Amino acid sequence: MPTVLVVDDTASIRFLIRTNLELAGFEVREAVDGIDCIEQLRADAAAGTLPDAVTVDEMMPRQGGMVTVRAIRADPALADLTVLMVTTQNMPMDIKRGMEAGADVYVTKPFDPDELIATITDLIDSEG
């Protein structure tokens, strides 16, 4: 069963993504911001239990998505993770910055849950 770490400071968004992913057969873990995300991923790397994909919001307290994605890409133990930015920041410059930070895909909110699931599934399948 593929695992996804959902990183968003808004509980309702985490719930929406979690529910749809679980209905599609995914195991879901959650983080409330970028710092929580990186701490969880480093612990997962040490335990050999990294998720198959990570969804990351941009606008979060403590550490936003762009900084988080760069931190993932800079860490050799995490650099190969599949990362999706899932955010309300939808200007062309925001998307460009997200992709330059290292996101595999940039999804803007509001999103179609079925399309998000299909995108995550396609990314995981292409990695495996």
Tab-separated table of C-alpha atoms in Angstrom, residues 60-125:
chain	number	residue	atom	x	y	z
A	60	MET	CA	2.314	27.516	6.559
A	61	PRO	CA	3.587	28.847	9.885
A	62	ARG	CA	7.158	28.144	10.979
A	63	GLN	CA	8.277	26.877	7.558
A	64	GLY	CA	6.535	27.201	4.208
A	65	GLY	CA	6.451	24.811	1.300
A	66	MET	CA	9.196	26.262	-0.890
A	67	VAL	CA	11.723	26.100	1.947
A	68	THR	CA	10.504	22.600	2.815
A	69	VAL	CA	10.856	21.321	-0.752
A	70	ARG	CA	14.378	22.775	-0.962
A	71	ALA	CA	15.252	21.071	2.352
A	72	ILE	CA	13.964	17.740	1.022
A	73	ARG	CA	16.000	18.088	-2.189
A	74	ALA	CA	19.124	19.128	-0.250
A	75	ASP	CA	19.049	16.074	2.043
A	76	PRO	CA	20.627	13.032	0.343
A	77	ALA	CA	18.372	10.676	2.329
A	78	LEU	CA	15.244	12.494	1.108
A	79	ALA	CA	16.243	13.964	-2.259
A	80	ASP	CA	14.585	11.276	-4.380
A	81	LEU	CA	11.145	11.610	-2.765
A	82	THR	CA	8.172	12.412	-4.996
A	83	VAL	CA	6.989	15.890	-3.943
A	84	LEU	CA	3.802	17.693	-4.955
A	85	MET	CA	3.180	21.313	-4.044
A	86	VAL	CA	-0.560	21.656	-3.262
A	87	THR	CA	-1.268	25.328	-2.629
A	88	THR	CA	-3.468	28.356	-3.259
A	89	GLN	CA	-0.466	30.249	-4.639
A	90	ASN	CA	-1.396	30.083	-8.329
A	91	MET	CA	0.419	32.904	-10.099
A	92	PRO	CA	2.832	31.848	-12.869
A	93	MET	CA	5.784	33.104	-10.768
A	94	ASP	CA	4.602	30.975	-7.798
A	95	ILE	CA	4.419	27.884	-9.993
A	96	LYS	CA	7.847	28.629	-11.472
A	97	ARG	CA	9.335	29.065	-7.980
A	98	GLY	CA	7.757	25.800	-6.799
A	99	MET	CA	9.153	23.853	-9.714
A	100	GLU	CA	12.566	25.503	-9.315
A	101	ALA	CA	12.518	24.567	-5.608
A	102	GLY	CA	12.249	20.946	-6.706
A	103	ALA	CA	8.554	20.027	-6.752
A	104	ASP	CA	7.715	17.226	-9.171
A	105	VAL	CA	4.233	18.666	-9.728
A	106	TYR	CA	2.496	21.911	-8.729
A	107	VAL	CA	-1.235	21.596	-7.954
A	108	THR	CA	-3.317	24.671	-7.164
A	109	LYS	CA	-6.225	24.813	-4.716
A	110	PRO	CA	-9.065	24.321	-5.141
A	111	PHE	CA	-8.199	21.019	-6.781
A	112	ASP	CA	-10.249	18.113	-8.074
A	113	PRO	CA	-9.635	15.268	-5.575
A	114	ASP	CA	-9.821	12.631	-8.323
A	115	GLU	CA	-7.211	14.481	-10.386
A	116	LEU	CA	-4.943	14.798	-7.334
A	117	ILE	CA	-5.214	11.045	-6.668
A	118	ALA	CA	-4.519	10.278	-10.347
A	119	THR	CA	-1.498	12.599	-10.338
A	120	ILE	CA	-0.058	11.028	-7.175
A	121	THR	CA	-0.696	7.515	-8.509
A	122	ASP	CA	0.968	8.334	-11.846
A	123	LEU	CA	4.012	9.841	-10.116
A	124	ILE	CA	4.432	6.868	-7.784
A	125	ASP	CA	3.978	4.400	-10.661
